[in-house]
mmCIF file of C-alpha atoms and ligand atoms in Angstrom:
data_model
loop_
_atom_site.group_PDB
_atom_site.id
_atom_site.type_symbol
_atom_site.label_atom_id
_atom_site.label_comp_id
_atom_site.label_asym_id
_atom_site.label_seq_id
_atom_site.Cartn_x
_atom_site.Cartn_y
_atom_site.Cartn_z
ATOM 1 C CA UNK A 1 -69.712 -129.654 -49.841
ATOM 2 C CA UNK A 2 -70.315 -130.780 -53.142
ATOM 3 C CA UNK A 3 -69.015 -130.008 -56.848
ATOM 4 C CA UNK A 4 -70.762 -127.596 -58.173
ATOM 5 C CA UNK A 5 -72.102 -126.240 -55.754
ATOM 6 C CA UNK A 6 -68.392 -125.601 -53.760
ATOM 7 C CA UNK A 7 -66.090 -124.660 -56.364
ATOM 8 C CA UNK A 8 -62.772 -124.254 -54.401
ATOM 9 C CA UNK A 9 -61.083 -122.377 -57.603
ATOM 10 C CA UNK A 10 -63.149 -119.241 -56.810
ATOM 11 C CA UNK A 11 -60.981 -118.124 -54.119
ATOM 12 C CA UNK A 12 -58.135 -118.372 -56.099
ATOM 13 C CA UNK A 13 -59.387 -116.523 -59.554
ATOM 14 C CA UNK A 14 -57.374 -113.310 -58.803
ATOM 15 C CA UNK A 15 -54.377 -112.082 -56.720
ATOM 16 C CA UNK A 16 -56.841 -109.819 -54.916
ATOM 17 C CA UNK A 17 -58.950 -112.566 -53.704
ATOM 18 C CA UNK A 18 -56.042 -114.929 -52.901
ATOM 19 C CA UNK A 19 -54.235 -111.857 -50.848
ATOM 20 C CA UNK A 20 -57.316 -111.404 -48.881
ATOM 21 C CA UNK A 21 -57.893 -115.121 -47.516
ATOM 22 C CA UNK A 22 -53.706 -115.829 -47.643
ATOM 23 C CA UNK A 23 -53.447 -117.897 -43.886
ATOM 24 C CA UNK A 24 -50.182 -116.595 -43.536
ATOM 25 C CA UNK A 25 -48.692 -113.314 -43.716
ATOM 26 C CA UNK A 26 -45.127 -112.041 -43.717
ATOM 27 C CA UNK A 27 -43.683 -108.559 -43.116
ATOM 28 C CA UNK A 28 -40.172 -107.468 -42.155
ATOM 29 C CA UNK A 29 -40.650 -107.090 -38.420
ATOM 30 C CA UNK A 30 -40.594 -111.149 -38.771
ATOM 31 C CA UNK A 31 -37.170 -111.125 -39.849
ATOM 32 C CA UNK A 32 -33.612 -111.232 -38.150
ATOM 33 C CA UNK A 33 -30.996 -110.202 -39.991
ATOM 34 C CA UNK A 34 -27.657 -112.221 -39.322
ATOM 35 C CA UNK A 35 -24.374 -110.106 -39.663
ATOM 36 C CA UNK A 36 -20.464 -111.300 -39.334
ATOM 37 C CA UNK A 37 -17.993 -108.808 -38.132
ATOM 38 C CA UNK A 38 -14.185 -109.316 -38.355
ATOM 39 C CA UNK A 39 -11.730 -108.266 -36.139
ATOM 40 C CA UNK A 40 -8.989 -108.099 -38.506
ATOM 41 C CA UNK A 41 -8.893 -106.026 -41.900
ATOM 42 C CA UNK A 42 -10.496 -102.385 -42.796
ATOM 43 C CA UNK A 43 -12.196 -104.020 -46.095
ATOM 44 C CA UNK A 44 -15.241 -106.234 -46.516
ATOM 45 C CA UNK A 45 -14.332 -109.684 -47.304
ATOM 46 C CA UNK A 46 -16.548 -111.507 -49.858
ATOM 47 C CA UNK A 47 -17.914 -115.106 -48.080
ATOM 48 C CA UNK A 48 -16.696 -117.610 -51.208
ATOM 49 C CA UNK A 49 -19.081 -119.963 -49.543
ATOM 50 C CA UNK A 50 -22.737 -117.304 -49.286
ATOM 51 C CA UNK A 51 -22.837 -115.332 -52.748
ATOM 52 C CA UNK A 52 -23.413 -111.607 -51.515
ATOM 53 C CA UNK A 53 -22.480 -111.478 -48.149
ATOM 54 C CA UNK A 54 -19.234 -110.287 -46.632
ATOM 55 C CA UNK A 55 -17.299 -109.923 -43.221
ATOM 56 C CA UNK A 56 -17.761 -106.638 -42.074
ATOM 57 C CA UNK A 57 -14.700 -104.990 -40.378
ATOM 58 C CA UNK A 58 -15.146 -102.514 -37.325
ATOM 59 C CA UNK A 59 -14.948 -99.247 -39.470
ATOM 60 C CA UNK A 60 -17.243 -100.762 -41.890
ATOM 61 C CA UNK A 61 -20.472 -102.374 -39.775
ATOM 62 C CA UNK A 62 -22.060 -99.457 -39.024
ATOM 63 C CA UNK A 63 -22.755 -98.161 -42.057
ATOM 64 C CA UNK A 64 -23.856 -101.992 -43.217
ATOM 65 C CA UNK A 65 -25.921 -102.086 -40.639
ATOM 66 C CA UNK A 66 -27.430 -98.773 -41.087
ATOM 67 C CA UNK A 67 -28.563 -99.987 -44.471
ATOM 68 C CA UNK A 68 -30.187 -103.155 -42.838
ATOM 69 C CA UNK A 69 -32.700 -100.765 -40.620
ATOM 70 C CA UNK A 70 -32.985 -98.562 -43.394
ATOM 71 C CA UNK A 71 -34.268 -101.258 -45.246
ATOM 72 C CA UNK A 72 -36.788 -102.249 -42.759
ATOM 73 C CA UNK A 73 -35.155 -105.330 -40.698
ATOM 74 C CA UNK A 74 -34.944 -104.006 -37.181
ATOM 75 C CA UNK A 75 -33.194 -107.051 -35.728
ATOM 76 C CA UNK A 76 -29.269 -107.585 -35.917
ATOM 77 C CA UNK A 77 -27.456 -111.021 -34.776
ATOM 78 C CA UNK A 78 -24.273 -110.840 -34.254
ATOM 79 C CA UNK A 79 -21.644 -113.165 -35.022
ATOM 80 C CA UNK A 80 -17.765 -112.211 -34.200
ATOM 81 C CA UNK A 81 -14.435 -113.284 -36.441
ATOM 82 C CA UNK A 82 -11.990 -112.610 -33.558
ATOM 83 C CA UNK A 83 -8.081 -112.276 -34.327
ATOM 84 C CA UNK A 84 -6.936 -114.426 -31.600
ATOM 85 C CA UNK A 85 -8.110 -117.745 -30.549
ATOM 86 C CA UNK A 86 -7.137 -119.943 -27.191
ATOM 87 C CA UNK A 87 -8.389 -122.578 -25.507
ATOM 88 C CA UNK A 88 -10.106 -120.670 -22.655
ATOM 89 C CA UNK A 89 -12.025 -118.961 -25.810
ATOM 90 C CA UNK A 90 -11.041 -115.693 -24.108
ATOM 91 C CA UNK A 91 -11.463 -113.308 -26.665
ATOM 92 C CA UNK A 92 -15.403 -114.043 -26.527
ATOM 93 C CA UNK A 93 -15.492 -112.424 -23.199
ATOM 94 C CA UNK A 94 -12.947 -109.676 -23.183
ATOM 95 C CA UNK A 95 -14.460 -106.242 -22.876
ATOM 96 C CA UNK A 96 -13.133 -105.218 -25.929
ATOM 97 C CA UNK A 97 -13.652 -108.271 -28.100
ATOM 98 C CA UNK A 98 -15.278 -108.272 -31.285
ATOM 99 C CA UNK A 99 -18.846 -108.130 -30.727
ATOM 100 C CA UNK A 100 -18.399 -106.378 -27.528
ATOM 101 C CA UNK A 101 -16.678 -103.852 -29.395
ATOM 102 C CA UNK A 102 -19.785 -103.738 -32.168
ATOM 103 C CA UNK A 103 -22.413 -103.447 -29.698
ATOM 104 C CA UNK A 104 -21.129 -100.016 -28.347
ATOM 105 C CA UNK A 105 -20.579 -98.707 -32.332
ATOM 106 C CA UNK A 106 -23.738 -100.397 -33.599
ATOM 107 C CA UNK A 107 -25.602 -98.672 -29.947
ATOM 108 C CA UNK A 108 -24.167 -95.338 -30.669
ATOM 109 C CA UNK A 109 -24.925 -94.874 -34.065
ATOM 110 C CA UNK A 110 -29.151 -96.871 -34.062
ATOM 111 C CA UNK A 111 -29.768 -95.466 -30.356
ATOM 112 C CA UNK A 112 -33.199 -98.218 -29.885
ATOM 113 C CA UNK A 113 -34.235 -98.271 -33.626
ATOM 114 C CA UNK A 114 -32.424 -101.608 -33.884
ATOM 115 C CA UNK A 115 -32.452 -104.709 -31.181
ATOM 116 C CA UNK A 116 -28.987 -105.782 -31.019
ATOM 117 C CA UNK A 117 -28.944 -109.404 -30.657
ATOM 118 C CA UNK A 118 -25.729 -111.456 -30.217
ATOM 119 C CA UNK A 119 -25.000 -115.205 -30.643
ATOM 120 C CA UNK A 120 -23.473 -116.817 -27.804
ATOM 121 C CA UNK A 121 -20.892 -119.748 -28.383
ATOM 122 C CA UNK A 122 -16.829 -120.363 -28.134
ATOM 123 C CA UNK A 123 -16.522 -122.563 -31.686
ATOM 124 C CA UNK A 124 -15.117 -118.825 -33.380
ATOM 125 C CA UNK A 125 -12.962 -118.338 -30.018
ATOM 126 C CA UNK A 126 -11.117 -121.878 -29.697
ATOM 127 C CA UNK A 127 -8.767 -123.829 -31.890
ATOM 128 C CA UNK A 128 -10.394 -126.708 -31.981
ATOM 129 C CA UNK A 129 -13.858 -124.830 -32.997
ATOM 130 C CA UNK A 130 -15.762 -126.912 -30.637
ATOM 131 C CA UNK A 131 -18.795 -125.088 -28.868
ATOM 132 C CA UNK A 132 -17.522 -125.702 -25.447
ATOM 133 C CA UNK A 133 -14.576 -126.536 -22.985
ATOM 134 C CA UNK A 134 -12.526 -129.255 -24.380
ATOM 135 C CA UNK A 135 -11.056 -131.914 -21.482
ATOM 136 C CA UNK A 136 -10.026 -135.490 -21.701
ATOM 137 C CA UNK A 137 -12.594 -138.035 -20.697
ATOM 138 C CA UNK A 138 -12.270 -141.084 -18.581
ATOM 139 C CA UNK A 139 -11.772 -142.950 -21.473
ATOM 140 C CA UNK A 140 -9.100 -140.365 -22.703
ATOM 141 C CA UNK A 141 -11.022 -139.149 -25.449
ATOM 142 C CA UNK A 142 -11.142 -135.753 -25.934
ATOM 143 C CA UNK A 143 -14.619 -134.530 -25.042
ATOM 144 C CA UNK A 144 -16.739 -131.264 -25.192
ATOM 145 C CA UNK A 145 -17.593 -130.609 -20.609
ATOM 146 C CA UNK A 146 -20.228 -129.477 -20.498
ATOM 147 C CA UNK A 147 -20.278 -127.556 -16.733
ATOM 148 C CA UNK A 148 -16.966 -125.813 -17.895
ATOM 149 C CA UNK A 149 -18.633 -125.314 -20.866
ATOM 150 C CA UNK A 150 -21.954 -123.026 -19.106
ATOM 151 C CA UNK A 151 -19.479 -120.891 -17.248
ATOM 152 C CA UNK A 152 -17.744 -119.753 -20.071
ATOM 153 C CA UNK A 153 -20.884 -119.221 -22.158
ATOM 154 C CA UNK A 154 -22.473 -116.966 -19.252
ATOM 155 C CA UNK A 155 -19.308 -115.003 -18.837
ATOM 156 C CA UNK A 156 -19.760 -114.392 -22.654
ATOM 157 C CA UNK A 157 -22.944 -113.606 -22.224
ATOM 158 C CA UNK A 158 -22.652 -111.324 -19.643
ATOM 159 C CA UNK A 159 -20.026 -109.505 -21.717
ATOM 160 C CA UNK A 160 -22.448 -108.817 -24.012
ATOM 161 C CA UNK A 161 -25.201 -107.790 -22.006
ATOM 162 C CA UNK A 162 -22.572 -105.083 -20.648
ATOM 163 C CA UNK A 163 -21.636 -103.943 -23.939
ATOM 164 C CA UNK A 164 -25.473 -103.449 -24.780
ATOM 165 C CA UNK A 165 -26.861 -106.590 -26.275
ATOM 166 C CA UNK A 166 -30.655 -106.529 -25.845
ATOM 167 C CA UNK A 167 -30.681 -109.821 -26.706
ATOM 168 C CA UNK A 168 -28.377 -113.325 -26.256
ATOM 169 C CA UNK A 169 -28.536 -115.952 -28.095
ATOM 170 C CA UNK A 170 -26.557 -119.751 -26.144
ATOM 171 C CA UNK A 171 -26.199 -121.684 -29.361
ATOM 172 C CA UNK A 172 -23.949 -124.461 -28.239
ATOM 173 C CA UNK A 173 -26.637 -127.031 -27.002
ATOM 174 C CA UNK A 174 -25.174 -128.012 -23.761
ATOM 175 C CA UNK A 175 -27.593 -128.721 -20.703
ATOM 176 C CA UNK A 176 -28.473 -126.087 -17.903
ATOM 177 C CA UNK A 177 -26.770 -122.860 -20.578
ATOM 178 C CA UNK A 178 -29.785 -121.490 -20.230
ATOM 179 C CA UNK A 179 -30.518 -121.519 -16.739
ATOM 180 C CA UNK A 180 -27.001 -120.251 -16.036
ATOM 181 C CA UNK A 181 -26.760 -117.427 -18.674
ATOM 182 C CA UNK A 182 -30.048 -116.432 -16.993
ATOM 183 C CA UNK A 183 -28.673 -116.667 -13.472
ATOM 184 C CA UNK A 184 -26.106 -114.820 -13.740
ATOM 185 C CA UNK A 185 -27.412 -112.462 -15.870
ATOM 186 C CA UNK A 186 -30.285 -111.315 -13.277
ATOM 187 C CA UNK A 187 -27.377 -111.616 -10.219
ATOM 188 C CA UNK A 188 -25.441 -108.928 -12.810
ATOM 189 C CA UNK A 189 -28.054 -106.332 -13.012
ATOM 190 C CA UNK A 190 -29.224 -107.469 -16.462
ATOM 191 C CA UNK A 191 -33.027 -109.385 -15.395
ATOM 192 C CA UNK A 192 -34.099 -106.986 -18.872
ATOM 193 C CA UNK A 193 -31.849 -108.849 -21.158
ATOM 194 C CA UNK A 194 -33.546 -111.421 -23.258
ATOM 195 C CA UNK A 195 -32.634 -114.908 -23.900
ATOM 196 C CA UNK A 196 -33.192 -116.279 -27.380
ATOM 197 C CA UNK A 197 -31.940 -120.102 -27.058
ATOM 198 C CA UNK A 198 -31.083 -122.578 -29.964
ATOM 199 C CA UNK A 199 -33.348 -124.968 -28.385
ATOM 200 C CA UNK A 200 -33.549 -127.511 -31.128
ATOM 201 C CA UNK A 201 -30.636 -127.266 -32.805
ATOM 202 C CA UNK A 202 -30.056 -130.485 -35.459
ATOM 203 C CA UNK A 203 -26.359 -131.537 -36.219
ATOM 204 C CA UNK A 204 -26.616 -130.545 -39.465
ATOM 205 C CA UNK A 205 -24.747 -130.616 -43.184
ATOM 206 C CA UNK A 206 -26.877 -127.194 -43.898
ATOM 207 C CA UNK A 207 -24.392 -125.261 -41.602
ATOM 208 C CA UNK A 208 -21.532 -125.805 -43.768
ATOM 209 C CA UNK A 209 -21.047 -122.853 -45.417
ATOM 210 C CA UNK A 210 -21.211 -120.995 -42.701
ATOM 211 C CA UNK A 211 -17.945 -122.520 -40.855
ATOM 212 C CA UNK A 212 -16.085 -121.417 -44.306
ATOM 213 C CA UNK A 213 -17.430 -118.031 -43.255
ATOM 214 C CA UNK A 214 -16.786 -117.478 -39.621
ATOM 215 C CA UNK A 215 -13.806 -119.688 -39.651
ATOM 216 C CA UNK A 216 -15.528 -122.252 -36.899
ATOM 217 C CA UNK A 217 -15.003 -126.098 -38.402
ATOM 218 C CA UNK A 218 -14.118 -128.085 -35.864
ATOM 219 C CA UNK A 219 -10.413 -129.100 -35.849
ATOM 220 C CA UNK A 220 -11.490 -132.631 -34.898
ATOM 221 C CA UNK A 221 -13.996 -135.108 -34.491
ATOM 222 C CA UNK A 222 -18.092 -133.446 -35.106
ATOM 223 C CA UNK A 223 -20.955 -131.947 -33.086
ATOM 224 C CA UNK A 224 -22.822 -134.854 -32.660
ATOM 225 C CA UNK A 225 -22.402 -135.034 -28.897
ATOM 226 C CA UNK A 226 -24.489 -132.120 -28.596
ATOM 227 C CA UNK A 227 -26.535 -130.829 -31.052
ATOM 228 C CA UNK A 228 -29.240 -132.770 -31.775
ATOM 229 C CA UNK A 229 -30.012 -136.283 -34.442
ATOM 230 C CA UNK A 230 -31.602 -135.244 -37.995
ATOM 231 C CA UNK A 231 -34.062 -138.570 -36.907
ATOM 232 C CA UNK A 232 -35.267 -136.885 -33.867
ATOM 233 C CA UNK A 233 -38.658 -134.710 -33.649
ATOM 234 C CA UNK A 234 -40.632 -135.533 -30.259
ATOM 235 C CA UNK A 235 -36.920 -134.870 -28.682
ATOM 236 C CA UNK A 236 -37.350 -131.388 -29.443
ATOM 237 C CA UNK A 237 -40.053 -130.783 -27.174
ATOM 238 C CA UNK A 238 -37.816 -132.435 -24.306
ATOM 239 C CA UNK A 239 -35.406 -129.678 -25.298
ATOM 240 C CA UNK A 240 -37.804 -126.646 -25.214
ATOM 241 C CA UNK A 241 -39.456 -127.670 -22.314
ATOM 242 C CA UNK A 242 -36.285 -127.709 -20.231
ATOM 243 C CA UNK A 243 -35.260 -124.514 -21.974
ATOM 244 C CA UNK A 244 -38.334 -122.651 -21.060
ATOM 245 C CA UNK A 245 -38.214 -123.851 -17.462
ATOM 246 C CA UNK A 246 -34.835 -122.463 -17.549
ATOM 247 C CA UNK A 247 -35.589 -119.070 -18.460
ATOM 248 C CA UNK A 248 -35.830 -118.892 -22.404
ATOM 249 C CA UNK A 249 -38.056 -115.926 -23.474
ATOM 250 C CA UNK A 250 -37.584 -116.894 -26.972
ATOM 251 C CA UNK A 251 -37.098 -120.408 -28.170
ATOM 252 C CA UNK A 252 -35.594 -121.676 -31.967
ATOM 253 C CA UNK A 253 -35.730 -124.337 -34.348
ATOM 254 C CA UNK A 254 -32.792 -124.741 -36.316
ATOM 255 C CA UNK A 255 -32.315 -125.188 -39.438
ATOM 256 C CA UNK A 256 -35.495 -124.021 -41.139
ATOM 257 C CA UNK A 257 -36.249 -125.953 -44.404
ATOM 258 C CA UNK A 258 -35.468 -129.471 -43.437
ATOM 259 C CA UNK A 259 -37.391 -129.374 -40.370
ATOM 260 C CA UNK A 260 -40.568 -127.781 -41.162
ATOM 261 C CA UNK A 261 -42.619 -130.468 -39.474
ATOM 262 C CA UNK A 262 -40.028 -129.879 -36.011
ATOM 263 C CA UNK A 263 -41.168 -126.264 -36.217
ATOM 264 C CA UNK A 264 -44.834 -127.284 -36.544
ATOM 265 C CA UNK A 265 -44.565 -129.640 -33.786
ATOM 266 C CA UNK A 266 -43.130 -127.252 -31.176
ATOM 267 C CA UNK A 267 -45.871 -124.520 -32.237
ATOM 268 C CA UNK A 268 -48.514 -126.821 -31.642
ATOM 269 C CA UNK A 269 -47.258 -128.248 -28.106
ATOM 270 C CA UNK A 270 -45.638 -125.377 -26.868
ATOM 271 C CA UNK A 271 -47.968 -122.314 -28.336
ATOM 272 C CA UNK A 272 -47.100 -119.704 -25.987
ATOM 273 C CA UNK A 273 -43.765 -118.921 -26.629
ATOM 274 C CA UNK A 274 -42.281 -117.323 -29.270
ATOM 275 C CA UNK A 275 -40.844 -118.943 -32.148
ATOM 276 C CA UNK A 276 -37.747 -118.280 -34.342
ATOM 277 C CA UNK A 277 -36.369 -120.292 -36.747
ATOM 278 C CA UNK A 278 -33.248 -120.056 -38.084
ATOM 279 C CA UNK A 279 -32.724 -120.521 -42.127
ATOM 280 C CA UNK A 280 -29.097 -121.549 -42.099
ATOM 281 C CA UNK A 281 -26.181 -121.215 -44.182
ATOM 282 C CA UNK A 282 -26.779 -123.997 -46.547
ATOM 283 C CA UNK A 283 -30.225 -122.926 -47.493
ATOM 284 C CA UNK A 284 -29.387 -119.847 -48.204
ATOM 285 C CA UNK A 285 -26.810 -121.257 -50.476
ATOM 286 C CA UNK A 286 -28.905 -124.021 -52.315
ATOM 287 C CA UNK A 287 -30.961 -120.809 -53.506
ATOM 288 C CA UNK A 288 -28.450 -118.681 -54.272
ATOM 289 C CA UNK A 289 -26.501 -121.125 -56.717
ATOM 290 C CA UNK A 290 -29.805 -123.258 -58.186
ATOM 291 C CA UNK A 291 -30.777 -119.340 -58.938
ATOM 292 C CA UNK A 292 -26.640 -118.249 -60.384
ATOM 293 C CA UNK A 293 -27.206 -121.687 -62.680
ATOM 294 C CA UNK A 294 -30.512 -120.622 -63.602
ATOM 295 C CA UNK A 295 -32.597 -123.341 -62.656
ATOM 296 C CA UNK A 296 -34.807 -121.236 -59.860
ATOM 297 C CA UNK A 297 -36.198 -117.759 -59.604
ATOM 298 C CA UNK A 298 -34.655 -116.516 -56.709
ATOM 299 C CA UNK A 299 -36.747 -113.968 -55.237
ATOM 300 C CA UNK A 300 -40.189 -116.150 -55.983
ATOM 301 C CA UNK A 301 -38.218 -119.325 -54.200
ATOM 302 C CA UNK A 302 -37.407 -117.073 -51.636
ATOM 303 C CA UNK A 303 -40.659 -115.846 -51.051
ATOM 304 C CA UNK A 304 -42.467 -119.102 -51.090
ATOM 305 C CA UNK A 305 -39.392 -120.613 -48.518
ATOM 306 C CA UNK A 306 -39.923 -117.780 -46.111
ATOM 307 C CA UNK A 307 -43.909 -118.108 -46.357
ATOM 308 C CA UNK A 308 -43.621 -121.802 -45.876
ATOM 309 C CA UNK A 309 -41.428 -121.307 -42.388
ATOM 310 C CA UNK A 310 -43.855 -119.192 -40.863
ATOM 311 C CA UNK A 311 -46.855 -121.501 -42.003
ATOM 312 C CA UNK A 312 -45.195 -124.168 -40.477
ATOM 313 C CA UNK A 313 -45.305 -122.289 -37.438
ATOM 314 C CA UNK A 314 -42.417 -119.650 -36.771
ATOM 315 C CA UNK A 315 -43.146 -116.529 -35.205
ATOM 316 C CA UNK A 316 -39.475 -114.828 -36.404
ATOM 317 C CA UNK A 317 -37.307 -116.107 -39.137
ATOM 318 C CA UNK A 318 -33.501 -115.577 -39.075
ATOM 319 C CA UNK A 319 -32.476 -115.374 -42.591
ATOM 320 C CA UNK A 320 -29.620 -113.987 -44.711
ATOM 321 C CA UNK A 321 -31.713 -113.082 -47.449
ATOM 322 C CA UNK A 322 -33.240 -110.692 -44.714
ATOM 323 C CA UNK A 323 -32.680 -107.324 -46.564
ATOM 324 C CA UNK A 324 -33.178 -108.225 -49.484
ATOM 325 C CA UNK A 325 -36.610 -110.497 -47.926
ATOM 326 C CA UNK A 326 -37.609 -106.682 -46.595
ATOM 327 C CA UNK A 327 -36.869 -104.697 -50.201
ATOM 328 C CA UNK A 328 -39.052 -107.333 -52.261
ATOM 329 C CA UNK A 329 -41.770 -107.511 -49.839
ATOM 330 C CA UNK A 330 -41.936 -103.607 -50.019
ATOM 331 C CA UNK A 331 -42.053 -103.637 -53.667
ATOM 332 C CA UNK A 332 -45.356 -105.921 -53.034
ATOM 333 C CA UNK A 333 -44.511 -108.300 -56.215
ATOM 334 C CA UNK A 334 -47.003 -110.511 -57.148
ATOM 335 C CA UNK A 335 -45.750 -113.717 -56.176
ATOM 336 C CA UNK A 336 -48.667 -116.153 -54.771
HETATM 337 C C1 PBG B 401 -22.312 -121.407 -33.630
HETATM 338 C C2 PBG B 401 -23.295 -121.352 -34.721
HETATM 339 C C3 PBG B 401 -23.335 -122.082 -35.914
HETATM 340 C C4 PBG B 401 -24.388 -121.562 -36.656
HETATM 341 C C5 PBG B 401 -24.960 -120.566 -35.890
HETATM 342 N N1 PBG B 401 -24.291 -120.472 -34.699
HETATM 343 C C6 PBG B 401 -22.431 -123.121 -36.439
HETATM 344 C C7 PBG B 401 -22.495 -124.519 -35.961
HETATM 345 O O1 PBG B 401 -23.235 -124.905 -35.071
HETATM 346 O O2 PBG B 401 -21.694 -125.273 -36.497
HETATM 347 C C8 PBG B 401 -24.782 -121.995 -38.026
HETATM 348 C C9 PBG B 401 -25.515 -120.976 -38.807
HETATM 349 C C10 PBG B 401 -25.678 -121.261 -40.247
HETATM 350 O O3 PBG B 401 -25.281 -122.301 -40.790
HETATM 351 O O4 PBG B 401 -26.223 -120.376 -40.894
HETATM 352 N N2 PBG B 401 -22.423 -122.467 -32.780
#
């Protein structure tokens, strides 16, 4: 393999030649498209914090989300802005909470030609915006407990799977969710409902912009005590492993961009599962303003972010650029 006989430019004279040997390819059945509805208000609220997106109200998320599968992203997750929030994180499980109340619109008006996915977690639900049951400790600090913390998750769960999620998605990182939401699940009726777990999920800066949008900062102290150290990679396969033994039919990486090499490490040891992973808040943010300021093309950034994800080794991407992801890959631009 010698210059001149192997001239490695060849393959890339021409788009035509460089679409045909491309190793990775991206359509919009590979994307997830994340959407926030609000409990309070009739208008949609502009998120300060993620240029273009909004809260969608009740009377309002249908039609949004009609647009999404119209556009070609077939995949919906959920996220609920409740009124009320208590300690017991009640208004995650009610029957006619938020999301519970979204399933049954978004149901009636897609029938099966979207997959209703919902995350899972109290930090929208509770005051202090931790994902879990908050108790003293031995010590008397307060801590996040995590046994109280499953319960509640896989009553929330189950409220879900009653109001016609096809998918749930625990994204609080405590131990055993997964096994429990699965449990009780199957005990319920619901063995067809699939689990989509946020196996790997980092403790990270990226998500910042998103607690500005779903109201979910913690009141105190972080979520360091369970989601997972930025220095950690072969930990993540500790985490999917116990996941998958617990019942995970799909697992995640979270965030995307930063972790690139976590993503291709759980591909390559764990190969028979599907993979998501999730492009958070903040990276959908870094593009949006770098591209407001001028200093990137969005849609080629986008493109070469969302190619680079599932090269490193995702199977699904969650992203909020999803729709618009879907309307540039239709237009078949010529970005690579
Ligand atoms: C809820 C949850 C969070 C995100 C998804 N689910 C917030 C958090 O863990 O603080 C972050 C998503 C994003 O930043 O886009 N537990």
């Amino acid at each position: 393999m010698r210059f001149p006989t192997v001239r490695s430019r060849r393959l890339r004279k021409d788009r035509i030649i460089r679409n045909a040997v491309a190793q990775t390819t991206l359509d919009p059945s590979r994307l997830i498209a994340p959407i926030f509805v609000t409990e309070s208000g009739r208008e949609p609220e502009p998120i300060e914090t993620m240029p273009g997106l909004y809260r969608w109200p009740l009377n309002d998320v249908a039609d949004h989300a009609k647009e999404i599968v119209e556009g070609g992203v077939d995949k919906l997750l959920l996220f609920g802005i409740p009124l009320n929030k208590d300690e017991e994180a009640s208004s995650a499980y009610k029957p006619d909470g938020v999301v519970q109340k979204t399933l049954r619109i978004l149901r009636e008006e897609l029938g099966e030609r979207a997959l209703l996915m919902t995350d899972v977690c109290t930090c929208q639900y509770t005051p202090h915006g931790h994902c879990g049951m908050v108790v003293k400790d031995r010590r008397g600090s307060w801590i996040v407990d995590n046994d109280r913390s499953i319960k509640v998750m896989a009553k929330i769960a189950l409220s879900h799977a009653e109001a016609g999620a096809d998918v749930v998605a625990p994204s609080n990182m405590m131990d055993g969710v997964v096994g429990y939401i699965r449990k009780t699940l199957d005990d319920e009726g619901y063995s067809d409902v699939l689990i989509m777990s946020y196996s790997v999920k980092y403790a990270s800066n990226f998500y910042g912009p998103f607690r500005e949008a779903a109201f979910s900062t913690p009141a105190f102290g972080d979520r360091r005590s369970y989601q997972m150290d930025p220095r950690n990679a072969e930990e993540a396969i500790k985490e999917v492993l116990l996941d998958v033994e617990e019942g995970a039919d799909v697992i995640m990486v979270k965030p995307a961009l930063p972790y690139l090499d976590v993503i291709r490490l759980v591909k390559e040891r764990i190969p028979y599962y599907p993979l998501a992973a999730y492009s958070v808040s903040g990276e959908y943010a870094m593009i949006k303003a770098a591209a407001k300021m001028g200093l990137l093309d969005e849609k080629r950034t986008l493109m070469e972010a969302l190619h680079a994800i599932r090269r490193a080794g995702a199977d699904v991407i969650i992203t909020y650029y999803a729709l618009e992801a879907a309307k540039i890959l239709r237009e078949g631009l010529d970005f690579f």
